[in-house]
């Protein structure tokens, strides 16, 4: 350092380098998202996705990882969001040859007012219908969910036979104790500000509702209360991806889940992303982690069961005693993600 340099120059130089790394990482992730979406990632596609691989000879069959695995992937988006937030995940597994179902949850889509008329049971029904489409083809199902989609994935996995469950920043515990009173508040205040698009990359959005129906917040509370009771009934291994910079779901959710879940959990930190990690700096790491998880649990997979599908009851839920899944050898792992460019 020269005597002519400012005493703050080393700090300024470090900040410039950090800013350059952030810009580089942002550009790389944006390019990845554009490749995944085939266009600008902020051109929103709220439509559901249902994909089945086409067999085009033995060579093509051997070239795709999921084609002959007997496994289907069910992908669930989050609260006030749409399949747009999970489309990179769905297209990744479709490209690998896995049958994929990614439903649009009831009440979700272009208008926030549509959501006011739905309950959490309607959301569960949307997920179960997609599950039955896969299971009805003799496929064993891996469920992947983001945010409330993770809650729905856990709820489904506790009641129906699944091969594994992967959850990304799931809601488990109320972030605000007033959520339990949202049903009453909704009579006076029908909508709240948006809770979507918590993404670290500047300018990237998940296309969530601009307003959140207050009545739906109460339904989210009811879903969380029911799902917490179901945690002891999980029987398949779980991959839990958690963002350090999440501004939507509190740490109480992952702490509660890890304390009350009785099956093996592979817990991984996402160090560079906010809540919607599938569209954030850790997007590629999320895809790699999900693919590794699915590959690990499908190794030497037994034939898919065809006689143990339990339909969703119309009244209060009863908890079916399902046959044991092959979960004993899957390791519990709580290792942080390797440091990235940020």
Coordinates of C-alpha atoms in Angstrom, one line a residue:
X1 CA 0.0 0.0 0.0
X2 CA 1.4 3.4 -1.0
X3 CA 1.4 6.5 1.2
X4 CA -0.6 8.2 -1.5
X5 CA -3.4 5.6 -1.2
X6 CA -6.4 6.2 0.9
X7 CA -6.4 4.4 4.2
X8 CA -9.8 2.9 3.2
X9 CA -8.5 1.7 -0.2
X10 CA -8.0 -2.0 0.9
X11 CA -11.6 -2.1 2.2
X12 CA -12.9 -0.5 -1.0
X13 CA -10.9 -3.0 -3.1
X14 CA -12.5 -5.9 -1.1
X15 CA -15.9 -4.5 -1.7
X16 CA -15.3 -4.1 -5.4
X17 CA -14.1 -7.7 -5.6
X18 CA -17.2 -8.9 -3.7
X19 CA -19.5 -6.9 -6.0
X20 CA -17.8 -8.4 -9.1
X21 CA -18.3 -11.9 -7.7
X22 CA -22.0 -11.2 -7.0
X23 CA -22.5 -9.8 -10.5
X24 CA -20.7 -12.8 -12.1
X25 CA -22.8 -15.2 -10.0
X26 CA -26.0 -13.3 -10.9
X27 CA -25.2 -13.4 -14.6
X28 CA -24.4 -17.2 -14.5
X29 CA -27.6 -18.0 -12.6
X30 CA -29.7 -15.8 -14.9
X31 CA -28.2 -17.6 -17.9
X32 CA -29.0 -20.9 -16.3
X33 CA -32.6 -19.9 -15.7
X34 CA -33.0 -18.6 -19.2
X35 CA -31.8 -22.0 -20.5
X36 CA -34.2 -23.8 -18.2
X37 CA -37.2 -21.6 -19.2
X38 CA -36.2 -21.2 -22.8
X39 CA -36.9 -17.4 -22.4
X40 CA -36.8 -14.6 -19.9
X41 CA -37.4 -16.2 -16.4
X42 CA -39.7 -13.3 -15.6
X43 CA -42.1 -14.3 -18.4
X44 CA -44.3 -16.4 -16.1
X45 CA -45.8 -19.7 -17.0
X46 CA -48.4 -20.7 -14.4
X47 CA -49.5 -23.8 -16.2
X48 CA -49.2 -27.3 -14.7
X49 CA -46.9 -29.9 -16.2
X50 CA -47.5 -33.6 -16.9
X51 CA -44.7 -35.4 -18.6
X52 CA -44.2 -39.0 -19.7
X53 CA -41.0 -40.1 -21.5
X54 CA -41.2 -41.6 -24.9
X55 CA -39.3 -44.8 -25.6
X56 CA -37.6 -44.6 -28.9
X57 CA -35.6 -47.9 -29.0
X58 CA -33.3 -49.6 -26.6
X59 CA -30.4 -47.2 -27.0
X60 CA -32.6 -44.2 -26.1
X61 CA -34.0 -46.2 -23.2
X62 CA -30.5 -46.9 -21.8
X63 CA -29.5 -43.2 -22.3
X64 CA -32.1 -41.8 -20.0
X65 CA -31.7 -42.2 -16.2
X66 CA -35.3 -42.3 -15.1
X67 CA -37.0 -44.2 -18.0
X68 CA -36.8 -47.7 -16.6
X69 CA -36.5 -46.9 -12.9
X70 CA -40.2 -47.3 -12.1
X71 CA -40.1 -44.0 -10.3
X72 CA -42.3 -40.9 -10.9
X73 CA -41.6 -37.4 -9.5
X74 CA -44.3 -35.3 -8.1
X75 CA -43.4 -31.6 -7.7
X76 CA -45.4 -29.1 -5.7
X77 CA -45.2 -25.3 -5.7
X78 CA -45.7 -22.9 -2.8
X79 CA -48.3 -20.6 -1.2
X80 CA -49.7 -17.9 -3.5
X81 CA -47.2 -19.1 -6.2
X82 CA -47.5 -21.4 -9.2
X83 CA -45.6 -24.1 -11.1
X84 CA -43.4 -21.3 -12.5
X85 CA -41.2 -21.4 -9.3
X86 CA -40.6 -25.2 -9.7
X87 CA -40.4 -25.4 -13.5
X88 CA -36.6 -25.7 -13.5
X89 CA -36.9 -28.8 -11.2
X90 CA -39.7 -30.3 -13.3
X91 CA -37.9 -29.9 -16.6
X92 CA -34.6 -31.2 -15.1
X93 CA -36.2 -34.5 -14.1
X94 CA -38.2 -34.7 -17.3
X95 CA -34.9 -34.3 -19.2
X96 CA -33.5 -37.2 -17.2
X97 CA -36.4 -39.4 -18.4
X98 CA -38.5 -39.5 -15.2
X99 CA -42.3 -39.3 -15.5
X100 CA -43.2 -35.9 -13.9
X101 CA -46.4 -34.4 -12.4
X102 CA -46.4 -30.8 -11.4
X103 CA -50.0 -29.6 -10.6
X104 CA -51.4 -26.1 -10.2
X105 CA -52.8 -26.0 -6.7
X106 CA -56.5 -25.2 -6.4
X107 CA -57.1 -21.4 -6.2
X108 CA -53.6 -20.6 -7.5
X109 CA -52.9 -19.0 -10.8
X110 CA -53.4 -15.5 -12.3
X111 CA -56.0 -14.0 -9.8
X112 CA -55.4 -13.8 -6.1
X113 CA -59.2 -13.6 -5.5
X114 CA -59.6 -17.2 -6.7
X115 CA -57.6 -18.4 -3.7
X116 CA -60.1 -16.9 -1.1
X117 CA -62.6 -19.6 -2.0
X118 CA -60.3 -22.6 -1.4
X119 CA -59.3 -24.5 1.7
X120 CA -56.1 -26.4 2.5
X121 CA -58.0 -29.6 1.8
X122 CA -58.5 -28.4 -1.8
X123 CA -54.7 -27.9 -2.0
X124 CA -54.2 -31.4 -0.7
X125 CA -56.6 -32.8 -3.2
X126 CA -54.7 -31.2 -6.1
X127 CA -51.5 -32.9 -4.9
X128 CA -53.2 -36.3 -4.3
X129 CA -54.8 -36.3 -7.7
X130 CA -51.3 -35.8 -9.3
X131 CA -49.9 -38.6 -7.0
X132 CA -52.6 -41.0 -8.1
X133 CA -51.9 -40.4 -11.7
X134 CA -48.3 -41.6 -11.1
X135 CA -49.1 -44.4 -8.7
X136 CA -51.9 -45.6 -11.0
X137 CA -49.3 -46.3 -13.7
X138 CA -47.4 -48.6 -11.2
X139 CA -44.7 -46.0 -10.4
X140 CA -43.2 -45.4 -7.0
X141 CA -43.4 -41.7 -6.2
X142 CA -40.8 -39.2 -5.0
X143 CA -42.4 -36.0 -3.8
X144 CA -40.6 -32.6 -4.0
X145 CA -42.1 -29.4 -2.5
X146 CA -41.1 -25.8 -2.0
X147 CA -42.4 -23.7 0.9
X148 CA -46.1 -24.7 1.5
X149 CA -45.5 -27.3 -1.3
X150 CA -43.1 -28.9 1.1
X151 CA -45.8 -28.9 3.8
X152 CA -48.2 -30.6 1.4
X153 CA -45.5 -33.1 0.4
X154 CA -44.9 -34.1 4.0
X155 CA -48.6 -34.4 4.6
X156 CA -49.1 -36.6 1.6
X157 CA -46.0 -38.7 2.4
X158 CA -47.3 -39.4 5.9
X159 CA -50.5 -40.8 4.6
X160 CA -49.6 -42.5 1.3
X161 CA -46.7 -44.8 0.2
X162 CA -43.8 -42.8 -1.2
X163 CA -40.2 -43.6 -2.0
X164 CA -38.8 -40.4 -0.6
X165 CA -39.7 -36.7 0.2
X166 CA -37.5 -33.7 -0.7
X167 CA -38.5 -30.4 0.8
X168 CA -37.1 -26.9 0.2
X169 CA -37.7 -24.3 2.9
X170 CA -41.0 -25.9 4.0
X171 CA -43.5 -24.1 6.3
X172 CA -44.0 -26.2 9.4
X173 CA -44.5 -23.8 12.3
X174 CA -46.4 -20.5 12.2
X175 CA -44.2 -17.5 11.5
X176 CA -46.6 -15.3 13.4
X177 CA -48.9 -16.3 16.2
X178 CA -51.6 -14.1 14.7
X179 CA -52.0 -16.6 11.8
X180 CA -54.4 -18.6 14.0
X181 CA -56.7 -15.6 14.1
X182 CA -56.5 -14.8 10.4
X183 CA -60.0 -16.4 9.7
X184 CA -61.6 -13.7 12.0
X185 CA -59.4 -10.9 10.7
X186 CA -60.3 -11.8 7.1
X187 CA -63.9 -10.5 7.7
X188 CA -62.4 -7.0 8.2
X189 CA -59.2 -7.2 6.1
X190 CA -59.7 -9.5 3.1
X191 CA -56.1 -9.2 1.8
X192 CA -52.5 -8.6 3.0
X193 CA -49.4 -7.7 1.2
X194 CA -47.6 -10.3 -0.9
X195 CA -45.3 -12.9 0.7
X196 CA -43.9 -14.1 -2.6
X197 CA -40.7 -13.6 -4.6
X198 CA -38.2 -13.7 -1.7
X199 CA -35.2 -14.1 -4.0
X200 CA -31.7 -12.8 -3.6
X201 CA -31.0 -12.2 -7.3
X202 CA -32.0 -8.7 -8.2
X203 CA -35.0 -8.5 -10.6
X204 CA -36.0 -12.1 -10.5
X205 CA -39.6 -12.9 -9.5
X206 CA -41.6 -16.1 -9.0
X207 CA -44.8 -14.4 -10.3
X208 CA -46.7 -14.9 -7.0
X209 CA -49.9 -13.0 -6.2
X210 CA -49.5 -9.3 -5.5
X211 CA -51.8 -9.7 -2.6
X212 CA -52.3 -12.6 -0.1
X213 CA -55.9 -13.5 0.9
X214 CA -56.2 -13.3 4.6
X215 CA -58.6 -16.3 4.8
X216 CA -55.9 -18.4 3.0
X217 CA -53.4 -17.5 5.7
X218 CA -55.8 -19.2 8.2
X219 CA -56.0 -22.2 5.9
X220 CA -52.2 -22.3 5.9
X221 CA -52.2 -22.3 9.7
X222 CA -54.7 -25.3 9.7
X223 CA -52.5 -27.2 7.2
X224 CA -49.4 -26.6 9.4
X225 CA -51.2 -27.8 12.5
X226 CA -52.4 -31.0 10.8
X227 CA -49.0 -31.7 9.2
X228 CA -47.1 -31.3 12.5
X229 CA -49.3 -34.2 13.9
X230 CA -48.4 -36.4 10.9
X231 CA -44.6 -36.1 11.3
X232 CA -44.3 -39.3 13.3
X233 CA -46.0 -41.2 10.5
X234 CA -43.4 -40.5 7.9
X235 CA -41.8 -43.7 6.7
X236 CA -39.5 -42.8 3.8
X237 CA -36.2 -40.8 3.8
X238 CA -36.3 -37.0 3.6
X239 CA -34.0 -34.5 2.0
X240 CA -34.3 -31.1 3.7
X241 CA -32.8 -28.0 1.9
X242 CA -32.8 -24.8 4.0
X243 CA -31.8 -21.3 3.0
X244 CA -29.7 -19.3 5.4
X245 CA -31.2 -16.0 4.1
X246 CA -34.9 -17.1 4.1
X247 CA -37.1 -14.1 5.0
X248 CA -40.4 -16.0 4.7
X249 CA -40.2 -19.2 6.8
X250 CA -38.5 -19.0 10.3
X251 CA -35.9 -21.3 11.7
X252 CA -38.6 -22.7 14.0
X253 CA -39.8 -24.8 11.1
X254 CA -36.7 -26.8 10.5
X255 CA -35.9 -27.1 14.2
X256 CA -39.4 -28.5 14.9
X257 CA -39.1 -30.9 11.9
X258 CA -35.7 -32.3 12.9
X259 CA -36.9 -32.8 16.5
X260 CA -40.1 -34.6 15.6
X261 CA -39.3 -36.5 12.4
X262 CA -38.6 -40.1 13.1
X263 CA -37.1 -41.1 9.7
X264 CA -33.6 -40.4 8.3
X265 CA -33.2 -36.8 7.2
X266 CA -30.4 -35.4 5.0
X267 CA -30.2 -31.8 5.9
X268 CA -28.3 -29.3 3.7
X269 CA -27.8 -25.6 4.0
X270 CA -28.3 -23.2 1.0
X271 CA -25.9 -20.4 1.8
X272 CA -26.5 -18.0 -1.0
X273 CA -30.3 -18.0 -1.5
X274 CA -33.5 -16.6 0.0
X275 CA -36.8 -18.4 0.2
X276 CA -37.4 -19.3 -3.4
X277 CA -34.1 -21.2 -3.8
X278 CA -35.2 -22.9 -7.1
X279 CA -34.9 -19.5 -8.8
X280 CA -31.9 -18.1 -6.8
X281 CA -28.1 -18.4 -6.6
X282 CA -28.3 -22.0 -5.3
X283 CA -30.6 -23.2 -8.1
X284 CA -28.0 -25.5 -9.7
X285 CA -27.0 -26.9 -6.3
X286 CA -30.6 -27.6 -5.5
X287 CA -31.0 -29.5 -8.8
X288 CA -27.9 -31.5 -8.1
X289 CA -28.9 -32.3 -4.5
X290 CA -32.4 -33.4 -5.6
X291 CA -31.0 -35.6 -8.4
X292 CA -28.5 -37.2 -6.0
X293 CA -31.3 -37.9 -3.5
X294 CA -33.6 -39.5 -6.0
X295 CA -30.7 -41.6 -7.5
X296 CA -29.7 -42.8 -4.0
X297 CA -33.2 -44.0 -2.9
X298 CA -33.9 -45.6 -6.3
X299 CA -30.8 -47.8 -6.2
X300 CA -31.8 -51.5 -6.4
X301 CA -35.5 -50.5 -6.1
X302 CA -38.0 -53.3 -5.5
X303 CA -41.1 -53.6 -7.7
X304 CA -43.7 -50.8 -7.1
X305 CA -46.6 -51.8 -4.9
X306 CA -50.1 -51.7 -6.5
X307 CA -52.4 -52.5 -3.7
X308 CA -51.6 -50.0 -0.9
X309 CA -52.9 -46.7 -2.2
X310 CA -55.1 -45.1 0.5
X311 CA -57.5 -42.4 -0.9
X312 CA -57.9 -39.1 0.8
X313 CA -60.9 -39.3 3.2
X314 CA -63.6 -36.7 2.9
X315 CA -64.0 -36.3 6.7
X316 CA -61.4 -35.8 9.4
X317 CA -58.2 -37.6 8.5
X318 CA -57.5 -41.1 9.9
X319 CA -53.8 -42.1 9.8
X320 CA -53.3 -45.3 7.8
X321 CA -50.8 -47.8 9.1
X322 CA -48.8 -48.2 5.9
X323 CA -46.3 -51.0 5.1
X324 CA -42.7 -50.2 6.0
X325 CA -40.6 -48.6 3.3
X326 CA -36.9 -49.3 2.6
X327 CA -35.4 -46.6 4.7
X328 CA -33.0 -48.2 7.1
X329 CA -29.7 -47.7 5.2
X330 CA -30.2 -44.0 4.2
X331 CA -27.8 -41.9 6.3
X332 CA -28.6 -38.8 8.4
X333 CA -26.4 -36.0 7.1
X334 CA -26.3 -32.4 8.3
X335 CA -23.4 -30.9 6.3
X336 CA -23.2 -27.3 5.1
X337 CA -23.1 -26.5 1.4
X338 CA -19.6 -25.7 0.1
X339 CA -19.0 -22.0 -0.1
X340 CA -19.9 -20.4 -3.5
X341 CA -18.8 -17.2 -5.1
X342 CA -20.6 -15.0 -2.6

